């Protein structure tokens, strides 16, 4: 059994295990950004880190709002989590610093603060910065310029695929590009602690964020097709339930079924999924990339429009005080296709029932 587990682990991580030097000290891990994904990744990492290594210090966390950090500390305890006073403390005290943030501006700002702190107090040992956010590829070069100005410091880009439910189960798909030795060390920190498999895209730091956008274009394209199909089913009298059952029969991927269920049953709570603001940001990045490379993706252009429509409808509901959810999930894209077809955007119970005669 142990040899089987070893083989499975080798398949999940495309690198040999790093050699531990005689003077090796416990790895100090920092984690910045406790959003819907970051919180779960940090939680799993802290639990695994504490359970599988003797003498490892708690994971040092920082979040813009202290409430999330306090929540994680209360959930896991002081033996697994410490709360940093500021970003400078994370940068100077930790060997591996993982960031998971909402947008490119936040990522750039955080890395500028890291650099400022380390310029004032340069490290004497190796540091690895692990950027897991969904960013525009060219930002990776800007971050590398910042990190490379600090002695003994390396950056790897490391976006992940998976919903919060997947993150909670430590089943994320991890994409890596950058310095080989750094990827090797980080891979064994993250698998199986937070993810099931690493895909290595080489040394070019822009490759991983590019791949992430390509993957997200596939997911967003699927959402658009599902939204159009559900809307047509409602207009034709077929009904959402029949379409959802068909999805389970012919497109039985877990993620596709989950999004189908959300659209069929108006489950648009962004706090339990992926907020529509993030979806619009990703769609904008994809469209910018396709323009730069002269590689049209018309489905993404349409999806972007429908995401904007859905957000506008939701914001209108919030202003009226009638919104069912504080944050709209990006599966709410169906609001765009529904209103285009003359239906209510976010409440299928308001749709007139259409029954076609045999």
GROMACS .gro file of N, CA and C in nm, residues 55-156:
model
  306
   55UNK      N    1   0.758   2.031   1.479
   55UNK     CA    2   0.832   2.154   1.503
   55UNK      C    3   0.806   2.266   1.406
   56UNK      N    4   0.715   2.246   1.311
   56UNK     CA    5   0.685   2.354   1.218
   56UNK      C    6   0.608   2.466   1.286
   57UNK      N    7   0.645   2.590   1.262
   57UNK     CA    8   0.573   2.701   1.324
   57UNK      C    9   0.435   2.719   1.260
   58UNK      N   10   0.345   2.789   1.326
   58UNK     CA   11   0.214   2.815   1.267
   58UNK      C   12   0.227   2.895   1.137
   59UNK      N   13   0.128   2.882   1.050
   59UNK     CA   14   0.124   2.963   0.928
   59UNK      C   15   0.091   3.107   0.966
   60UNK      N   16   0.168   3.201   0.914
   60UNK     CA   17   0.148   3.343   0.942
   60UNK      C   18   0.056   3.401   0.836
   61UNK      N   19  -0.060   3.452   0.875
   61UNK     CA   20  -0.159   3.499   0.779
   61UNK      C   21  -0.182   3.649   0.790
   62UNK      N   22  -0.219   3.708   0.677
   62UNK     CA   23  -0.257   3.849   0.673
   62UNK      C   24  -0.372   3.866   0.574
   63UNK      N   25  -0.470   3.945   0.614
   63UNK     CA   26  -0.581   3.978   0.526
   63UNK      C   27  -0.613   4.126   0.545
   64UNK      N   28  -0.660   4.189   0.438
   64UNK     CA   29  -0.689   4.332   0.446
   64UNK      C   30  -0.786   4.364   0.559
   65UNK      N   31  -0.891   4.283   0.574
   65UNK     CA   32  -0.981   4.297   0.689
   65UNK      C   33  -0.943   4.191   0.791
   66UNK      N   34  -0.921   4.234   0.914
   66UNK     CA   35  -0.872   4.143   1.018
   66UNK      C   36  -0.973   4.036   1.057
   67UNK      N   37  -1.100   4.057   1.024
   67UNK     CA   38  -1.205   3.965   1.065
   67UNK      C   39  -1.180   3.823   1.016
   68UNK      N   40  -1.138   3.810   0.889
   68UNK     CA   41  -1.112   3.677   0.833
   68UNK      C   42  -0.995   3.609   0.903
   69UNK      N   43  -0.892   3.686   0.934
   69UNK     CA   44  -0.777   3.629   1.004
   69UNK      C   45  -0.817   3.580   1.143
   70UNK      N   46  -0.896   3.660   1.213
   70UNK     CA   47  -0.942   3.622   1.347
   70UNK      C   48  -1.029   3.496   1.341
   71UNK      N   49  -1.113   3.488   1.238
   71UNK     CA   50  -1.199   3.370   1.221
   71UNK      C   51  -1.115   3.244   1.203
   72UNK      N   52  -1.011   3.254   1.120
   72UNK     CA   53  -0.925   3.138   1.095
   72UNK      C   54  -0.848   3.098   1.221
   73UNK      N   55  -0.802   3.196   1.295
   73UNK     CA   56  -0.731   3.169   1.420
   73UNK      C   57  -0.821   3.099   1.520
   74UNK      N   58  -0.944   3.146   1.532
   74UNK     CA   59  -1.038   3.084   1.626
   74UNK      C   60  -1.073   2.942   1.583
   75UNK      N   61  -1.078   2.918   1.452
   75UNK     CA   62  -1.115   2.786   1.402
   75UNK      C   63  -1.004   2.684   1.421
   76UNK      N   64  -0.878   2.726   1.403
   76UNK     CA   65  -0.766   2.631   1.404
   76UNK      C   66  -0.680   2.637   1.530
   77UNK      N   67  -0.673   2.751   1.595
   77UNK     CA   68  -0.593   2.762   1.716
   77UNK      C   69  -0.454   2.819   1.692
   78UNK      N   70  -0.390   2.861   1.800
   78UNK     CA   71  -0.261   2.928   1.793
   78UNK      C   72  -0.146   2.836   1.752
   79UNK      N   73  -0.166   2.706   1.765
   79UNK     CA   74  -0.060   2.615   1.723
   79UNK      C   75  -0.052   2.600   1.571
   80UNK      N   76  -0.157   2.648   1.500
   80UNK     CA   77  -0.160   2.637   1.353
   80UNK      C   78  -0.160   2.772   1.282
   81UNK      N   79  -0.206   2.875   1.349
   81UNK     CA   80  -0.222   3.006   1.283
   81UNK      C   81  -0.168   3.117   1.372
   82UNK      N   82  -0.091   3.207   1.309
   82UNK     CA   83  -0.056   3.335   1.370
   82UNK      C   84  -0.105   3.446   1.278
   83UNK      N   85  -0.139   3.560   1.335
   83UNK     CA   86  -0.185   3.673   1.256
   83UNK      C   87  -0.075   3.777   1.247
   84UNK      N   88  -0.039   3.814   1.125
   84UNK     CA   89   0.066   3.915   1.104
   84UNK      C   90   0.011   4.055   1.130
   85UNK      N   91   0.096   4.140   1.181
   85UNK     CA   92   0.056   4.279   1.203
   85UNK      C   93   0.050   4.357   1.073
   86UNK      N   94   0.137   4.321   0.978
   86UNK     CA   95   0.140   4.390   0.850
   86UNK      C   96   0.209   4.302   0.747
   87UNK      N   97   0.209   4.348   0.622
   87UNK     CA   98   0.270   4.270   0.514
   87UNK      C   99   0.420   4.259   0.529
   88UNK      N  100   0.481   4.361   0.588
   88UNK     CA  101   0.624   4.357   0.610
   88UNK      C  102   0.665   4.242   0.699
   89UNK      N  103   0.586   4.211   0.798
   89UNK     CA  104   0.616   4.099   0.887
   89UNK      C  105   0.612   3.967   0.811
   90UNK      N  106   0.514   3.951   0.723
   90UNK     CA  107   0.506   3.829   0.642
   90UNK      C  108   0.630   3.814   0.555
   91UNK      N  109   0.669   3.924   0.490
   91UNK     CA  110   0.782   3.919   0.398
   91UNK      C  111   0.914   3.889   0.469
   92UNK      N  112   0.934   3.947   0.584
   92UNK     CA  113   1.063   3.934   0.652
   92UNK      C  114   1.074   3.805   0.732
   93UNK      N  115   0.965   3.753   0.785
   93UNK     CA  116   0.971   3.636   0.872
   93UNK      C  117   0.957   3.503   0.801
   94UNK      N  118   0.897   3.500   0.683
   94UNK     CA  119   0.861   3.372   0.620
   94UNK      C  120   0.957   3.332   0.509
   95UNK      N  121   0.969   3.201   0.490
   95UNK     CA  122   1.051   3.144   0.383
   95UNK      C  123   0.972   3.129   0.254
   96UNK      N  124   0.846   3.092   0.268
   96UNK     CA  125   0.756   3.076   0.154
   96UNK      C  126   0.635   3.165   0.178
   97UNK      N  127   0.609   3.258   0.084
   97UNK     CA  128   0.499   3.352   0.099
   97UNK      C  129   0.401   3.330  -0.015
   98UNK      N  130   0.278   3.292   0.019
   98UNK     CA  131   0.175   3.260  -0.079
   98UNK      C  132   0.073   3.373  -0.081
   99UNK      N  133   0.039   3.419  -0.201
   99UNK     CA  134  -0.060   3.526  -0.214
   99UNK      C  135  -0.178   3.477  -0.296
  100UNK      N  136  -0.299   3.514  -0.251
  100UNK     CA  137  -0.422   3.480  -0.321
  100UNK      C  138  -0.516   3.600  -0.309
  101UNK      N  139  -0.519   3.683  -0.413
  101UNK     CA  140  -0.586   3.813  -0.404
  101UNK      C  141  -0.687   3.833  -0.515
  102UNK      N  142  -0.771   3.936  -0.500
  102UNK     CA  143  -0.889   3.951  -0.586
  102UNK      C  144  -0.858   4.002  -0.725
  103UNK      N  145  -0.759   4.089  -0.738
  103UNK     CA  146  -0.737   4.150  -0.869
  103UNK      C  147  -0.591   4.193  -0.884
  104UNK      N  148  -0.556   4.236  -1.003
  104UNK     CA  149  -0.418   4.270  -1.035
  104UNK      C  150  -0.366   4.387  -0.953
  105UNK      N  151  -0.452   4.486  -0.930
  105UNK     CA  152  -0.409   4.604  -0.853
  105UNK      C  153  -0.371   4.565  -0.711
  106UNK      N  154  -0.450   4.477  -0.651
  106UNK     CA  155  -0.420   4.432  -0.515
  106UNK      C  156  -0.290   4.352  -0.513
  107UNK      N  157  -0.270   4.267  -0.613
  107UNK     CA  158  -0.148   4.187  -0.620
  107UNK      C  159  -0.026   4.279  -0.631
  108UNK      N  160  -0.029   4.375  -0.722
  108UNK     CA  161   0.084   4.466  -0.742
  108UNK      C  162   0.114   4.544  -0.615
  109UNK      N  163   0.010   4.592  -0.549
  109UNK     CA  164   0.028   4.670  -0.426
  109UNK      C  165   0.094   4.586  -0.316
  110UNK      N  166   0.050   4.462  -0.301
  110UNK     CA  167   0.106   4.375  -0.198
  110UNK      C  168   0.253   4.346  -0.224
  111UNK      N  169   0.289   4.317  -0.348
  111UNK     CA  170   0.428   4.287  -0.380
  111UNK      C  171   0.518   4.411  -0.367
  112UNK      N  172   0.465   4.527  -0.390
  112UNK     CA  173   0.542   4.649  -0.368
  112UNK      C  174   0.572   4.667  -0.220
  113UNK      N  175   0.475   4.630  -0.136
  113UNK     CA  176   0.498   4.639   0.009
  113UNK      C  177   0.598   4.532   0.055
  114UNK      N  178   0.590   4.413  -0.002
  114UNK     CA  179   0.691   4.311   0.027
  114UNK      C  180   0.832   4.362  -0.004
  115UNK      N  181   0.844   4.418  -0.123
  115UNK     CA  182   0.975   4.466  -0.169
  115UNK      C  183   1.029   4.577  -0.080
  116UNK      N  184   0.942   4.668  -0.041
  116UNK     CA  185   0.984   4.777   0.045
  116UNK      C  186   1.037   4.726   0.178
  117UNK      N  187   0.967   4.627   0.235
  117UNK     CA  188   1.009   4.571   0.363
  117UNK      C  189   1.143   4.499   0.351
  118UNK      N  190   1.162   4.424   0.242
  118UNK     CA  191   1.285   4.346   0.226
  118UNK      C  192   1.402   4.431   0.179
  119UNK      N  193   1.374   4.543   0.118
  119UNK     CA  194   1.481   4.637   0.084
  119UNK      C  195   1.540   4.696   0.211
  120UNK      N  196   1.454   4.721   0.306
  120UNK     CA  197   1.497   4.775   0.435
  120UNK      C  198   1.567   4.669   0.519
  121UNK      N  199   1.521   4.544   0.509
  121UNK     CA  200   1.579   4.435   0.587
  121UNK      C  201   1.602   4.315   0.494
  122UNK      N  202   1.710   4.315   0.418
  122UNK     CA  203   1.734   4.210   0.318
  122UNK      C  204   1.745   4.071   0.381
  123UNK      N  205   1.692   3.970   0.314
  123UNK     CA  206   1.698   3.833   0.367
  123UNK      C  207   1.838   3.775   0.354
  124UNK      N  208   1.871   3.685   0.445
  124UNK     CA  209   2.000   3.615   0.440
  124UNK      C  210   1.984   3.473   0.387
  125UNK      N  211   1.860   3.426   0.379
  125UNK     CA  212   1.833   3.293   0.325
  125UNK      C  213   1.732   3.302   0.212
  126UNK      N  214   1.706   3.189   0.148
  126UNK     CA  215   1.616   3.187   0.032
  126UNK      C  216   1.472   3.218   0.071
  127UNK      N  217   1.405   3.290  -0.018
  127UNK     CA  218   1.263   3.318  -0.005
  127UNK      C  219   1.195   3.285  -0.136
  128UNK      N  220   1.076   3.225  -0.126
  128UNK     CA  221   0.999   3.193  -0.245
  128UNK      C  222   0.863   3.261  -0.233
  129UNK      N  223   0.829   3.340  -0.334
  129UNK     CA  224   0.697   3.403  -0.341
  129UNK      C  225   0.612   3.323  -0.439
  130UNK      N  226   0.492   3.287  -0.395
  130UNK     CA  227   0.404   3.199  -0.472
  130UNK      C  228   0.275   3.276  -0.502
  131UNK      N  229   0.261   3.320  -0.625
  131UNK     CA  230   0.145   3.401  -0.665
  131UNK      C  231   0.037   3.312  -0.724
  132UNK      N  232  -0.074   3.293  -0.649
  132UNK     CA  233  -0.179   3.200  -0.690
  132UNK      C  234  -0.303   3.269  -0.746
  133UNK      N  235  -0.305   3.400  -0.751
  133UNK     CA  236  -0.422   3.473  -0.801
  133UNK      C  237  -0.435   3.457  -0.952
  134UNK      N  238  -0.553   3.488  -1.004
  134UNK     CA  239  -0.573   3.493  -1.149
  134UNK      C  240  -0.537   3.633  -1.197
  135UNK      N  241  -0.423   3.645  -1.265
  135UNK     CA  242  -0.372   3.775  -1.305
  135UNK      C  243  -0.350   3.780  -1.456
  136UNK      N  244  -0.335   3.901  -1.508
  136UNK     CA  245  -0.299   3.913  -1.649
  136UNK      C  246  -0.152   3.873  -1.663
  137UNK      N  247  -0.117   3.796  -1.767
  137UNK     CA  248   0.019   3.740  -1.775
  137UNK      C  249   0.133   3.840  -1.764
  138UNK      N  250   0.119   3.958  -1.823
  138UNK     CA  251   0.229   4.054  -1.820
  138UNK      C  252   0.260   4.104  -1.679
  139UNK      N  253   0.163   4.094  -1.587
  139UNK     CA  254   0.188   4.134  -1.449
  139UNK      C  255   0.295   4.046  -1.386
  140UNK      N  256   0.305   3.920  -1.430
  140UNK     CA  257   0.407   3.831  -1.375
  140UNK      C  258   0.546   3.888  -1.394
  141UNK      N  259   0.571   3.950  -1.509
  141UNK     CA  260   0.701   4.012  -1.533
  141UNK      C  261   0.727   4.129  -1.440
  142UNK      N  262   0.623   4.207  -1.412
  142UNK     CA  263   0.638   4.319  -1.321
  142UNK      C  264   0.668   4.271  -1.179
  143UNK      N  265   0.600   4.165  -1.138
  143UNK     CA  266   0.625   4.110  -1.005
  143UNK      C  267   0.765   4.052  -0.996
  144UNK      N  268   0.809   3.986  -1.103
  144UNK     CA  269   0.943   3.927  -1.105
  144UNK      C  270   1.051   4.035  -1.091
  145UNK      N  271   1.027   4.149  -1.155
  145UNK     CA  272   1.123   4.259  -1.144
  145UNK      C  273   1.135   4.305  -0.999
  146UNK      N  274   1.022   4.308  -0.929
  146UNK     CA  275   1.023   4.347  -0.788
  146UNK      C  276   1.096   4.243  -0.703
  147UNK      N  277   1.056   4.117  -0.719
  147UNK     CA  278   1.113   4.010  -0.637
  147UNK      C  279   1.262   3.991  -0.667
  148UNK      N  280   1.301   4.001  -0.793
  148UNK     CA  281   1.441   3.979  -0.832
  148UNK      C  282   1.534   4.087  -0.779
  149UNK      N  283   1.479   4.199  -0.738
  149UNK     CA  284   1.562   4.305  -0.681
  149UNK      C  285   1.605   4.275  -0.538
  150UNK      N  286   1.547   4.170  -0.480
  150UNK     CA  287   1.577   4.130  -0.342
  150UNK      C  288   1.669   4.008  -0.345
  151UNK      N  289   1.778   4.010  -0.270
  151UNK     CA  290   1.871   3.895  -0.269
  151UNK      C  291   1.802   3.765  -0.226
  152UNK      N  292   1.842   3.655  -0.286
  152UNK     CA  293   1.799   3.519  -0.248
  152UNK      C  294   1.648   3.498  -0.265
  153UNK      N  295   1.582   3.579  -0.348
  153UNK     CA  296   1.436   3.570  -0.359
  153UNK      C  297   1.394   3.525  -0.499
  154UNK      N  298   1.292   3.439  -0.503
  154UNK     CA  299   1.240   3.386  -0.629
  154UNK      C  300   1.089   3.396  -0.631
  155UNK      N  301   1.034   3.409  -0.752
  155UNK     CA  302   0.889   3.412  -0.772
  155UNK      C  303   0.847   3.293  -0.857
  156UNK      N  304   0.737   3.228  -0.822
  156UNK     CA  305   0.673   3.135  -0.913
  156UNK      C  306   0.526   3.176  -0.926
   0.00000   0.00000   0.00000
